[in-house]
mmCIF file of C-alpha atoms in Angstrom:
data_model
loop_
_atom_site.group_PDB
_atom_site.id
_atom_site.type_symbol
_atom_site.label_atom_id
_atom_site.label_comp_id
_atom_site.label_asym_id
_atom_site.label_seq_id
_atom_site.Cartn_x
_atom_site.Cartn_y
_atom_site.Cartn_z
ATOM 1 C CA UNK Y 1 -8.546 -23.861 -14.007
ATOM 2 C CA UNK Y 2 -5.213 -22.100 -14.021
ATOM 3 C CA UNK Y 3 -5.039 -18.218 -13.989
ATOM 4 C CA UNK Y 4 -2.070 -15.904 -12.787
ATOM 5 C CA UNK Y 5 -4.125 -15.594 -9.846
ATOM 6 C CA UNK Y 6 -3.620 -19.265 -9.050
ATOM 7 C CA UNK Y 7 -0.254 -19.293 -9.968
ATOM 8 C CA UNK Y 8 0.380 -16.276 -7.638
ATOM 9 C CA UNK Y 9 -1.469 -17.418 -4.328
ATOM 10 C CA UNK Y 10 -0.906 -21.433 -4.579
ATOM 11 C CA UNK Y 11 -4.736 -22.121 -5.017
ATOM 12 C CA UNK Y 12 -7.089 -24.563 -7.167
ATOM 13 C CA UNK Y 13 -9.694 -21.996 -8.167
ATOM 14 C CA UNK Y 14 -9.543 -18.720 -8.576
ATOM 15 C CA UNK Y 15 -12.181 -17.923 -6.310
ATOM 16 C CA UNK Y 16 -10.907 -15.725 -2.927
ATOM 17 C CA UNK Y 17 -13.399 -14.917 -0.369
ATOM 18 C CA UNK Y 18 -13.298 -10.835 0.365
ATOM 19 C CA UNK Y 19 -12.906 -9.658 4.191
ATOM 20 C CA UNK Y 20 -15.574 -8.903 5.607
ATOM 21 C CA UNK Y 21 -16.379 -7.320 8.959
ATOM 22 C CA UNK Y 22 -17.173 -10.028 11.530
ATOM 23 C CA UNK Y 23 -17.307 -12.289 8.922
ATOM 24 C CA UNK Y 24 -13.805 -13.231 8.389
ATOM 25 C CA UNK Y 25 -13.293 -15.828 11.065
ATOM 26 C CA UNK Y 26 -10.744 -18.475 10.639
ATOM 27 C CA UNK Y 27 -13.568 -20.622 10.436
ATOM 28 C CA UNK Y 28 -15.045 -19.106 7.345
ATOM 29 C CA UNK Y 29 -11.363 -18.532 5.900
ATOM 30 C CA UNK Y 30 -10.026 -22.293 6.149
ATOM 31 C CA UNK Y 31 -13.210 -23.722 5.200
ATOM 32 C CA UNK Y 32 -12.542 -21.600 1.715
ATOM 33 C CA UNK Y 33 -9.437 -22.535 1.399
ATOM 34 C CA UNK Y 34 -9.845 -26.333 2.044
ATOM 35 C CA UNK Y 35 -12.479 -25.754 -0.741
ATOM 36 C CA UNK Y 36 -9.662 -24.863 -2.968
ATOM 37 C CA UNK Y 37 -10.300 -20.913 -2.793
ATOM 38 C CA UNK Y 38 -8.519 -18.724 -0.675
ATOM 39 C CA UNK Y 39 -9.965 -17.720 2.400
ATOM 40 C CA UNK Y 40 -9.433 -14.519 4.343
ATOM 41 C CA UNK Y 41 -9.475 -13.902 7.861
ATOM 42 C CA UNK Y 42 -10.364 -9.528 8.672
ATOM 43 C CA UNK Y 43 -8.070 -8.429 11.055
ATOM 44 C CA UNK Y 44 -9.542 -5.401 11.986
ATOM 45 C CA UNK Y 45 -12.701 -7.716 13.591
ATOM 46 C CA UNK Y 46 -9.934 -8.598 16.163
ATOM 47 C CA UNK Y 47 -10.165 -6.421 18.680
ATOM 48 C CA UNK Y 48 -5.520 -6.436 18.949
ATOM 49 C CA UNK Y 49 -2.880 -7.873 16.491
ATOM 50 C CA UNK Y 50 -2.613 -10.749 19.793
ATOM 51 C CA UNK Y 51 -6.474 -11.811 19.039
ATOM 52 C CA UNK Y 52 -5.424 -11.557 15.656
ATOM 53 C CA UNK Y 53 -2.030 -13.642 16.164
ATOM 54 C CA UNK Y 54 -4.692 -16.596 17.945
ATOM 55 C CA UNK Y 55 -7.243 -16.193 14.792
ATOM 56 C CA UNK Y 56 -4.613 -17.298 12.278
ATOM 57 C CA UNK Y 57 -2.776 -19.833 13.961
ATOM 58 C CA UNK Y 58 -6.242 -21.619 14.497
ATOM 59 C CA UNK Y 59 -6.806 -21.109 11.170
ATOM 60 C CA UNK Y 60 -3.331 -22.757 10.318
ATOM 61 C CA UNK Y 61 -5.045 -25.479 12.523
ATOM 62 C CA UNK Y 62 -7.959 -26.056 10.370
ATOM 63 C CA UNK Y 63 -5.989 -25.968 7.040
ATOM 64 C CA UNK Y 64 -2.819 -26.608 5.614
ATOM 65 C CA UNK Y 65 -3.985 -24.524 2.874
ATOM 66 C CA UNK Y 66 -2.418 -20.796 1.684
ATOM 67 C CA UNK Y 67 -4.846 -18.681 3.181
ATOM 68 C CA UNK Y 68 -4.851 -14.651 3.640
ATOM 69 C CA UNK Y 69 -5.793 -11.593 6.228
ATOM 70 C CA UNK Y 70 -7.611 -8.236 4.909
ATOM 71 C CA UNK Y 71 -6.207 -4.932 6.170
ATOM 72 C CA UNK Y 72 -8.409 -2.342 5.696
ATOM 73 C CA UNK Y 73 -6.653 1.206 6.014
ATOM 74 C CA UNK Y 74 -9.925 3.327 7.150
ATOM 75 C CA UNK Y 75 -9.978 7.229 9.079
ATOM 76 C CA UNK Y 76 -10.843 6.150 12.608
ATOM 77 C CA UNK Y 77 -11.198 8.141 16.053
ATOM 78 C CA UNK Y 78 -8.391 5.543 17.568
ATOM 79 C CA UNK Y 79 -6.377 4.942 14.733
ATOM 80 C CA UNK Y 80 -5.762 0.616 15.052
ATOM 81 C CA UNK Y 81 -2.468 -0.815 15.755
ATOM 82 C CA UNK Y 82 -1.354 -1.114 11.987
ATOM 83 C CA UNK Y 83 2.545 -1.778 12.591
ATOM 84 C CA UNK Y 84 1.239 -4.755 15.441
ATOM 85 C CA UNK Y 85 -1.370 -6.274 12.782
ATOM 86 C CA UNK Y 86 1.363 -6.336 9.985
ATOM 87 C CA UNK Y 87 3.837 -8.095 12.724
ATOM 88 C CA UNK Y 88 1.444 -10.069 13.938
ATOM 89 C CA UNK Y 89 0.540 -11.418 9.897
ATOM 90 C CA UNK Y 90 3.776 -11.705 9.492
ATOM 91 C CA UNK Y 91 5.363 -13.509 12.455
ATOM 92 C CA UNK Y 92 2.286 -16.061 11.542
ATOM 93 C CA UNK Y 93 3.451 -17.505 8.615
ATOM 94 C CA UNK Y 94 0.518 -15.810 6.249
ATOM 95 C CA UNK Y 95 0.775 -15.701 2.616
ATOM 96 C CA UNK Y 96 -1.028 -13.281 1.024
ATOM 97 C CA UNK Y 97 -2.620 -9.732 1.884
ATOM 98 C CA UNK Y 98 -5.682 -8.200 1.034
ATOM 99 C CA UNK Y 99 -5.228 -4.495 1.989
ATOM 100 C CA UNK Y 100 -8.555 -2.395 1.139
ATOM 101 C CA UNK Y 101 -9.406 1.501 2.140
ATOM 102 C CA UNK Y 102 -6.497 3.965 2.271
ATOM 103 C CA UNK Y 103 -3.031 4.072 0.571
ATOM 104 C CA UNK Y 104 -1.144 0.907 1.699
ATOM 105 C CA UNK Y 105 1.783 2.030 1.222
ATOM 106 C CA UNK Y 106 3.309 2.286 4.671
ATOM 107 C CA UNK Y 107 3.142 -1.527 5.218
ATOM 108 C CA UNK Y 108 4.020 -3.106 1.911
ATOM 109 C CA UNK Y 109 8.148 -3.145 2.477
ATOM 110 C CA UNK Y 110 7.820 -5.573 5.530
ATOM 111 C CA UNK Y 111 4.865 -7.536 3.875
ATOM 112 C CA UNK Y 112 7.324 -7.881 0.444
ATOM 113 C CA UNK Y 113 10.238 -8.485 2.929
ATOM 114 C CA UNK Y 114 8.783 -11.562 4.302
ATOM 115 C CA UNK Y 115 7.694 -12.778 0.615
ATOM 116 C CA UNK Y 116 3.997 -12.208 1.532
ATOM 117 C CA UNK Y 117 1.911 -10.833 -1.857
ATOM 118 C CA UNK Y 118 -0.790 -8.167 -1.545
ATOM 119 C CA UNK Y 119 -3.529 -8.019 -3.276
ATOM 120 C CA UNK Y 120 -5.777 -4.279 -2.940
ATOM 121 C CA UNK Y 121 -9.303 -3.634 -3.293
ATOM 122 C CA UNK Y 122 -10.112 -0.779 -5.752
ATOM 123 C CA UNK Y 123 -13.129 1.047 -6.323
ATOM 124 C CA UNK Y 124 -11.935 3.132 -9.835
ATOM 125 C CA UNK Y 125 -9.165 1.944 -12.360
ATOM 126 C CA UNK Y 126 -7.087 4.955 -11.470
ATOM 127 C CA UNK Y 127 -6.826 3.799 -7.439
ATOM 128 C CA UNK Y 128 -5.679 -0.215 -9.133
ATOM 129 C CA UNK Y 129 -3.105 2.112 -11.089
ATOM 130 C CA UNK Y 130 -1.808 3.392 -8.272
ATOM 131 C CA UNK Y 131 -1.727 0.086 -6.491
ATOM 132 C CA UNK Y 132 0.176 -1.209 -9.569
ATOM 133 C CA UNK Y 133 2.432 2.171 -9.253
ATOM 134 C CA UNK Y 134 3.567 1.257 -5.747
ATOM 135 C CA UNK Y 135 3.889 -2.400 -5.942
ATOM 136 C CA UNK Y 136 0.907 -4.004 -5.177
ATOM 137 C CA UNK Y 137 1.616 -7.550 -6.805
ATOM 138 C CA UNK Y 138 -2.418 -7.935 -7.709
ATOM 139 C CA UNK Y 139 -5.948 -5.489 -7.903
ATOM 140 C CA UNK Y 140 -9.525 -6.606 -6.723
ATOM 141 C CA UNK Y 141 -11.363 -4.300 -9.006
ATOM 142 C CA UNK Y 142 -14.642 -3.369 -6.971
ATOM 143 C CA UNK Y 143 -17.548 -2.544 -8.932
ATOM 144 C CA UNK Y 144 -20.589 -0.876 -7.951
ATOM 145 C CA UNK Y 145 -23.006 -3.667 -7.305
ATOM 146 C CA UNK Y 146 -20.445 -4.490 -4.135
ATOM 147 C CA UNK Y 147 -21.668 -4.213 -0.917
ATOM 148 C CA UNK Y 148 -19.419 -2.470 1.789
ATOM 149 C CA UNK Y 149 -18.168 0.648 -0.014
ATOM 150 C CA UNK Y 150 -18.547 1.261 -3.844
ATOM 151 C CA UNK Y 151 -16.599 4.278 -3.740
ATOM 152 C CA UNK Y 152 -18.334 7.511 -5.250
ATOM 153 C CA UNK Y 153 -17.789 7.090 -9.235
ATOM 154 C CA UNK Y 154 -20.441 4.892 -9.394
ATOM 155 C CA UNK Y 155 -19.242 2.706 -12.077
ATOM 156 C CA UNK Y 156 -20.500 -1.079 -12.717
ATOM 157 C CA UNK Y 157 -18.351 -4.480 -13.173
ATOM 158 C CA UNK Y 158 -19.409 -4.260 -16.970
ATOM 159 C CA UNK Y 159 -17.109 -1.075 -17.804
ATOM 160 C CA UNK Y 160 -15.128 -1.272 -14.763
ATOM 161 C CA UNK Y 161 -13.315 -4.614 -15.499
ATOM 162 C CA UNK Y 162 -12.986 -4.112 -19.246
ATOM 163 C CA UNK Y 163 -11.191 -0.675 -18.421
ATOM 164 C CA UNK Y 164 -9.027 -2.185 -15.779
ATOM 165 C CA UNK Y 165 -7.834 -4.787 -18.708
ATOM 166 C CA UNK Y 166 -6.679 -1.912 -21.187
ATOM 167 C CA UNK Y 167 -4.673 -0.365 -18.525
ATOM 168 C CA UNK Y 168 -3.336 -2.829 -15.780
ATOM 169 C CA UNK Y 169 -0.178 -5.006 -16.507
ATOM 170 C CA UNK Y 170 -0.852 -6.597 -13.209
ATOM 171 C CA UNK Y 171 -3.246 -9.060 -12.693
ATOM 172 C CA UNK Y 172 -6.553 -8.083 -11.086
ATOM 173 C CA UNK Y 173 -10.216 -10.004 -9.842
ATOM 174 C CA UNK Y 174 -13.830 -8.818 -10.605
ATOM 175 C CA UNK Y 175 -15.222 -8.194 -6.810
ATOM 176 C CA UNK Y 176 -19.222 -7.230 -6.624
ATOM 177 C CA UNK Y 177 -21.567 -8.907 -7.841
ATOM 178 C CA UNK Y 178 -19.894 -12.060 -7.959
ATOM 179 C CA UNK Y 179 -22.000 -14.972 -7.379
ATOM 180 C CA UNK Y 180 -21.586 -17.946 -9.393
ATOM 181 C CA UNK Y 181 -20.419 -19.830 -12.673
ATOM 182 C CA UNK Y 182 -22.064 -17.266 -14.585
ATOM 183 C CA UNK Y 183 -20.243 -14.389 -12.649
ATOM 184 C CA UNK Y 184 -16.650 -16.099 -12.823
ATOM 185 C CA UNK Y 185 -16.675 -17.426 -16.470
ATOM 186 C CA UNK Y 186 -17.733 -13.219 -17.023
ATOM 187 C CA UNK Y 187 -15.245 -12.019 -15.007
ATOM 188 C CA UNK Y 188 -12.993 -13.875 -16.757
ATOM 189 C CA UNK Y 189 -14.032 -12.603 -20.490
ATOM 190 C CA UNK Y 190 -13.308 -8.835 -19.307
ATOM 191 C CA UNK Y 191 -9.750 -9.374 -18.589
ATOM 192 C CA UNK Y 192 -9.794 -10.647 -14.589
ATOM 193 C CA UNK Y 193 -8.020 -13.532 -13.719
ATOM 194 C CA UNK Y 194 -10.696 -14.876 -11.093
ATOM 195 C CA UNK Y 195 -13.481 -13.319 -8.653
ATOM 196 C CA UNK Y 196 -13.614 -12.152 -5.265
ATOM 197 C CA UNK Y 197 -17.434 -13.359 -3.415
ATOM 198 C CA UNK Y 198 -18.283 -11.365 -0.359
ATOM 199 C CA UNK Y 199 -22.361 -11.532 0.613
ATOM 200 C CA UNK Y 200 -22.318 -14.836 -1.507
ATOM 201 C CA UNK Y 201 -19.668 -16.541 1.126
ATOM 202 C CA UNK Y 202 -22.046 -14.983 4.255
ATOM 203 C CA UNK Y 203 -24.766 -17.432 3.213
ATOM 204 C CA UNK Y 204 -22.800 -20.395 3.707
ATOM 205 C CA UNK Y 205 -23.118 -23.314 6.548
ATOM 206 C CA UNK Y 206 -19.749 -22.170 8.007
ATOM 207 C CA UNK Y 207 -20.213 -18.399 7.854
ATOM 208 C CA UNK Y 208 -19.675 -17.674 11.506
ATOM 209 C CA UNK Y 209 -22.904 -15.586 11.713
ATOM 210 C CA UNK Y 210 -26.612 -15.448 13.084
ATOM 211 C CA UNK Y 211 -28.527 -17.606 10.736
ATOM 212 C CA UNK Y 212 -31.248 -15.180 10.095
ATOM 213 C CA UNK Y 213 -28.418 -12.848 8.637
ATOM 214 C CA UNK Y 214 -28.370 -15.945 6.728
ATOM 215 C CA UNK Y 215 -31.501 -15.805 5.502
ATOM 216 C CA UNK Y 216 -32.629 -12.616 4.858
ATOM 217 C CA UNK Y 217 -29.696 -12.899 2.096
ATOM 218 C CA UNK Y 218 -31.438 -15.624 0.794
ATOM 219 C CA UNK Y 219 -34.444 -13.800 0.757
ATOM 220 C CA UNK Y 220 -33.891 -10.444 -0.322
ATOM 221 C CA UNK Y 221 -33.800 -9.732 -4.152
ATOM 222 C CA UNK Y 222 -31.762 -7.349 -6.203
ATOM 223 C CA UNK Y 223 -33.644 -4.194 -4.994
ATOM 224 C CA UNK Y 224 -33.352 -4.742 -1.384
ATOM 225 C CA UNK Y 225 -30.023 -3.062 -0.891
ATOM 226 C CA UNK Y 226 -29.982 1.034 -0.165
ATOM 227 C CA UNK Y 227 -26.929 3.666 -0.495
ATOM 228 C CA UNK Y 228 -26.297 5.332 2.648
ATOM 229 C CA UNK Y 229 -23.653 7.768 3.898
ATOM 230 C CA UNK Y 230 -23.324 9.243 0.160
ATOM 231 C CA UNK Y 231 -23.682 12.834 1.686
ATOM 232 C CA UNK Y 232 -20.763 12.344 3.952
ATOM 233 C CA UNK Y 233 -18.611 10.866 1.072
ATOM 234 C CA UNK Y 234 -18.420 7.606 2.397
ATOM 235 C CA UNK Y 235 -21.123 6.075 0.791
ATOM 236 C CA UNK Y 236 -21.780 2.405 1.587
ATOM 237 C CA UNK Y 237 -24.530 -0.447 0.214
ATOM 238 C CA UNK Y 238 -26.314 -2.161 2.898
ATOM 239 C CA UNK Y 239 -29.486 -4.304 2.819
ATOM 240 C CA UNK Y 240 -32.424 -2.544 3.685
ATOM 241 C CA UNK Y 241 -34.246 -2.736 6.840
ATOM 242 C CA UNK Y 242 -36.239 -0.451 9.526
ATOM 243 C CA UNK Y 243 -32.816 1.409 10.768
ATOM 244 C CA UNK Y 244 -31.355 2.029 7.129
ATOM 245 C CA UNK Y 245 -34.972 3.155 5.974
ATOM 246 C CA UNK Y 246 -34.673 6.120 9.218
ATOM 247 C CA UNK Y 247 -30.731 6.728 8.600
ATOM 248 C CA UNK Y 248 -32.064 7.595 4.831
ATOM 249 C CA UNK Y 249 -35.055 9.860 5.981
ATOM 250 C CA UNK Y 250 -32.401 11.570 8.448
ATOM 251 C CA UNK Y 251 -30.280 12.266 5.197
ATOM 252 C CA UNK Y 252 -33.123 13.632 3.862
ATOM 253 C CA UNK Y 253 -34.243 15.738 5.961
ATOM 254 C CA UNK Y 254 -30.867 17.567 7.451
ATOM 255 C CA UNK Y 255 -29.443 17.501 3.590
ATOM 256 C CA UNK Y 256 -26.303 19.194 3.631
ATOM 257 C CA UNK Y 257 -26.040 19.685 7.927
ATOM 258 C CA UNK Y 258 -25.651 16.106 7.877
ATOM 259 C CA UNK Y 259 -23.100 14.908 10.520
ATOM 260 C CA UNK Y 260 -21.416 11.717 11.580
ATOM 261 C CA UNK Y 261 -23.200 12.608 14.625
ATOM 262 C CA UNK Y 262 -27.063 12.004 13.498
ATOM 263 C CA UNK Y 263 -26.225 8.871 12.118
ATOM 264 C CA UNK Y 264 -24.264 7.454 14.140
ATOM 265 C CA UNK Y 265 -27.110 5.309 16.067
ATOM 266 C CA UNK Y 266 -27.331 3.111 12.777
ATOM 267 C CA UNK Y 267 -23.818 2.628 11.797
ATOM 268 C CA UNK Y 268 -21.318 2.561 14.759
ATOM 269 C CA UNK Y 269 -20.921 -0.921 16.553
ATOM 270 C CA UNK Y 270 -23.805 -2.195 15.360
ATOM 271 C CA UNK Y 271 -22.234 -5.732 13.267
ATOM 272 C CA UNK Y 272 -21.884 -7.917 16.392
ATOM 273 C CA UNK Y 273 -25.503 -7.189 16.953
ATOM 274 C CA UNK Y 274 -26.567 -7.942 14.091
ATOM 275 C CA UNK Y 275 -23.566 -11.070 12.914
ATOM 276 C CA UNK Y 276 -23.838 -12.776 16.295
ATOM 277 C CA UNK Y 277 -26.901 -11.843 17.645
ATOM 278 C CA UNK Y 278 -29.225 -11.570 14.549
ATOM 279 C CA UNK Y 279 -31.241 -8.358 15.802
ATOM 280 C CA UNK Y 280 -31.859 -7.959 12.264
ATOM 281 C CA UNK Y 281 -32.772 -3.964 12.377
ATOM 282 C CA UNK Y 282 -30.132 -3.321 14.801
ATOM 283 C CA UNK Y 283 -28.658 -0.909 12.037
ATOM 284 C CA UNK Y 284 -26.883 -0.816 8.719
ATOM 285 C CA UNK Y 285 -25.320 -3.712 7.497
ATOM 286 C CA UNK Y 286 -22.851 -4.315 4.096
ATOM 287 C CA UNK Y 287 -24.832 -6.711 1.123
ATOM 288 C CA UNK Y 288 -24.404 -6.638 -2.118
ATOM 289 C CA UNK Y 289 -27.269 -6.448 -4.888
ATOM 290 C CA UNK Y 290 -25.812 -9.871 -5.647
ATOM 291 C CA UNK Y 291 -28.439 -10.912 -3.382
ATOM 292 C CA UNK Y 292 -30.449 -11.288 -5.565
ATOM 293 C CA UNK Y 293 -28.917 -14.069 -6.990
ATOM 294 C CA UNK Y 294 -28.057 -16.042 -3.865
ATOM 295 C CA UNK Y 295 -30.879 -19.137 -3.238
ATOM 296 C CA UNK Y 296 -29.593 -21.537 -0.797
ATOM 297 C CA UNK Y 297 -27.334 -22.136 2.423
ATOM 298 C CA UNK Y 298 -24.630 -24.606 0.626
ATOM 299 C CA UNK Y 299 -21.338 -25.617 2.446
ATOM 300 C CA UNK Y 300 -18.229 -23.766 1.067
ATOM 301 C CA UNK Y 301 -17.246 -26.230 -0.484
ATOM 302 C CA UNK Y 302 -20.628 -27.365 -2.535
ATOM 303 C CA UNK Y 303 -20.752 -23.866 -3.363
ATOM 304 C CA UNK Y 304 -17.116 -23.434 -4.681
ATOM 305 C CA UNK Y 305 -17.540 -27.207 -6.436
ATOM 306 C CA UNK Y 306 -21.117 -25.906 -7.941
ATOM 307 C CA UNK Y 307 -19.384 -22.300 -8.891
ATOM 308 C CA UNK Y 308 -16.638 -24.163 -11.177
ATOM 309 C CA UNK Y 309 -18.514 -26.667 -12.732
ATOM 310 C CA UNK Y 310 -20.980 -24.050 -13.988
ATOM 311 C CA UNK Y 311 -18.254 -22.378 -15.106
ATOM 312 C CA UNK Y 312 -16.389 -24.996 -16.928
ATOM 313 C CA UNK Y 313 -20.131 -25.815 -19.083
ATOM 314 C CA UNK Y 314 -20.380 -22.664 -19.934
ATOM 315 C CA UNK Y 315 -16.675 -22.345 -21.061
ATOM 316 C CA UNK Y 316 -16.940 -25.996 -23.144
ATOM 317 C CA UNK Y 317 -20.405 -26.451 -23.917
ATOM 318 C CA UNK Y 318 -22.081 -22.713 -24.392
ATOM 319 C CA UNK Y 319 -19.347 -20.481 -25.991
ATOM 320 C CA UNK Y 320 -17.039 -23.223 -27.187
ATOM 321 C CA UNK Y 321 -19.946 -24.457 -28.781
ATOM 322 C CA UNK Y 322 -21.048 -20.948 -30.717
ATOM 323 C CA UNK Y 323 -17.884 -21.042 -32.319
ATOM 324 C CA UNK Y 324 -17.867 -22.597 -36.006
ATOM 325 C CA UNK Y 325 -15.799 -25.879 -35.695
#
């Protein structure tokens, strides 16, 4: 299947697996990429752009495949290294960026320098816009089934897409929600050019996490995720457990003298808890309501083979085949 997103990053499918926080292990990334995707290792889960320098050259050992690193430009207390990250990317021979959160502006002349092509998650058609405006070469249009942060517009996949085709002139992928067959060969009617699959890539055999993280994907339907944060304007979907359910009765409760500060039990350092050791109500984790959707544990590379196959049917047999011949 060939899209101006394969054309652009070298890759079979146009499937790309988003960054995600302690997630996006080399690992996880080459296994994606082997599987004809592209993978993405998340540098901020490194704890310096030198663990992040290791991550991708053992990634470069585990495929010769283009694969790419998320950047995620996010207020913090001790701002990361940004200008050692970028080196770091750069000096390793990496091929595409994802850059998410903040403005990326700052570090796209040394990423375009090196001929490295960035691709930035957007949560509203007028933040891809101004991607397109300062020379982002590609969007990942965010909707608000994600998981991670939706933004605070609050619009789904089923406007969202459809508006970013009537005003983007550079290519873009449908991100939340993305699951399967059915998800690509819809993304692709609304104008993307492929899909980005977060919580669908965690419940994988090579996902570098606990395997009841694993699990409780599988098991959790499409009204087991919760909103939290949306007081503080930094509203993020997580699966629900026993620490989200007390984070949301906190928010209740203090209303609008809600600080960082009361919350800060649930959500700060609480994903290698939960990733690596699987203390499943450790705190708040990112899932998407795509949950719902997700059924098995495949390899990445059944569920990338299973993903466009579906997709192909439906293209040939189901909509080919309500056209009058």
């Amino acid at each position: 299947m060939k899209t101006k997103i394969t054309e652009m990053f070298g890759i079979q499918h146009p499937i790309i697996q988003g960054g995600m926080h302690h997630v996006g292990y080399a690992e996880l990334a080459a296994a994606v990429s082997n599987a004809g995707g592209l993978g993405i290792i998340t540098a901020l889960t490194q704890p310096s752009p030198e663990a992040l320098a290791e991550e991708i050259r053992r990634c470069h050992e585990m495929t010769d495949k283009p694969f790419g690193v998320n950047v995620t430009f996010l207020p913090s207390v001790n701002t990361p290294d940004y200008p050692g990250y970028i080196k770091a990317i750069i000096d390793g021979g990496v091929k595409v960026v994802e850059t998410a959160g903040n403005n990326p502006q700052q570090v796209l002349p040394p990423l375009q320098e090196a001929g490295i092509k960035v691709i930035h998650k957007c949560t509203s058609v007028r933040h891809a816009l101004k991607a397109e405006s300062i020379g982002c070469d590609a969007a990942s249009v965010d909707g608000f089934e994600c998981g991670g942060h939706p933004g605070e517009d609050d619009v789904p996949n089923f406007i969202l897409l459809p508006r970013a085709a009537e005003e983007l002139t550079i290519p873009f992928v449908a991100s939340g929600g993305m699951a399967n067959g059915r998800s690509l060969t819809a993304a692709l009617a609304m104008g993307a050019e492929g899909m980005n699959m977060g919580t669908r890539f965690i419940a994988t055999q090579e996902a570098p996490v606990h395997e009841r993280v694993k699990q409780a994907i599988v098991a959790a339907s499409e009204l087991d995720t919760r909103l939290v944060m949306r007081p503080l304007r930094n509203t993020e979907r997580v699966l629900t457990n026993e620490a989200v359910e007390r984070l949301l009765e906190k928010e209740k409760r203090l209303g609008d003298d809600l600080k960082f500060e009361d919350i800060i039990d649930e959500v700060a350092g609480v994903y290698p808890r939960i990733m690596k050791e699987g203390e499943m109500d450790a705190g708040a984790w990112s899932c998407g309501m795509v949950a719902g959707l997700i059924h098995d544990v495949p390899t990445v590379k059944e569920l990338i083979d299973r993903t466009m196959a579906e997709s192909e049917a439906l293209i040939r047999d189901r909509l080919a085949g309500m056209l009058d011949s």
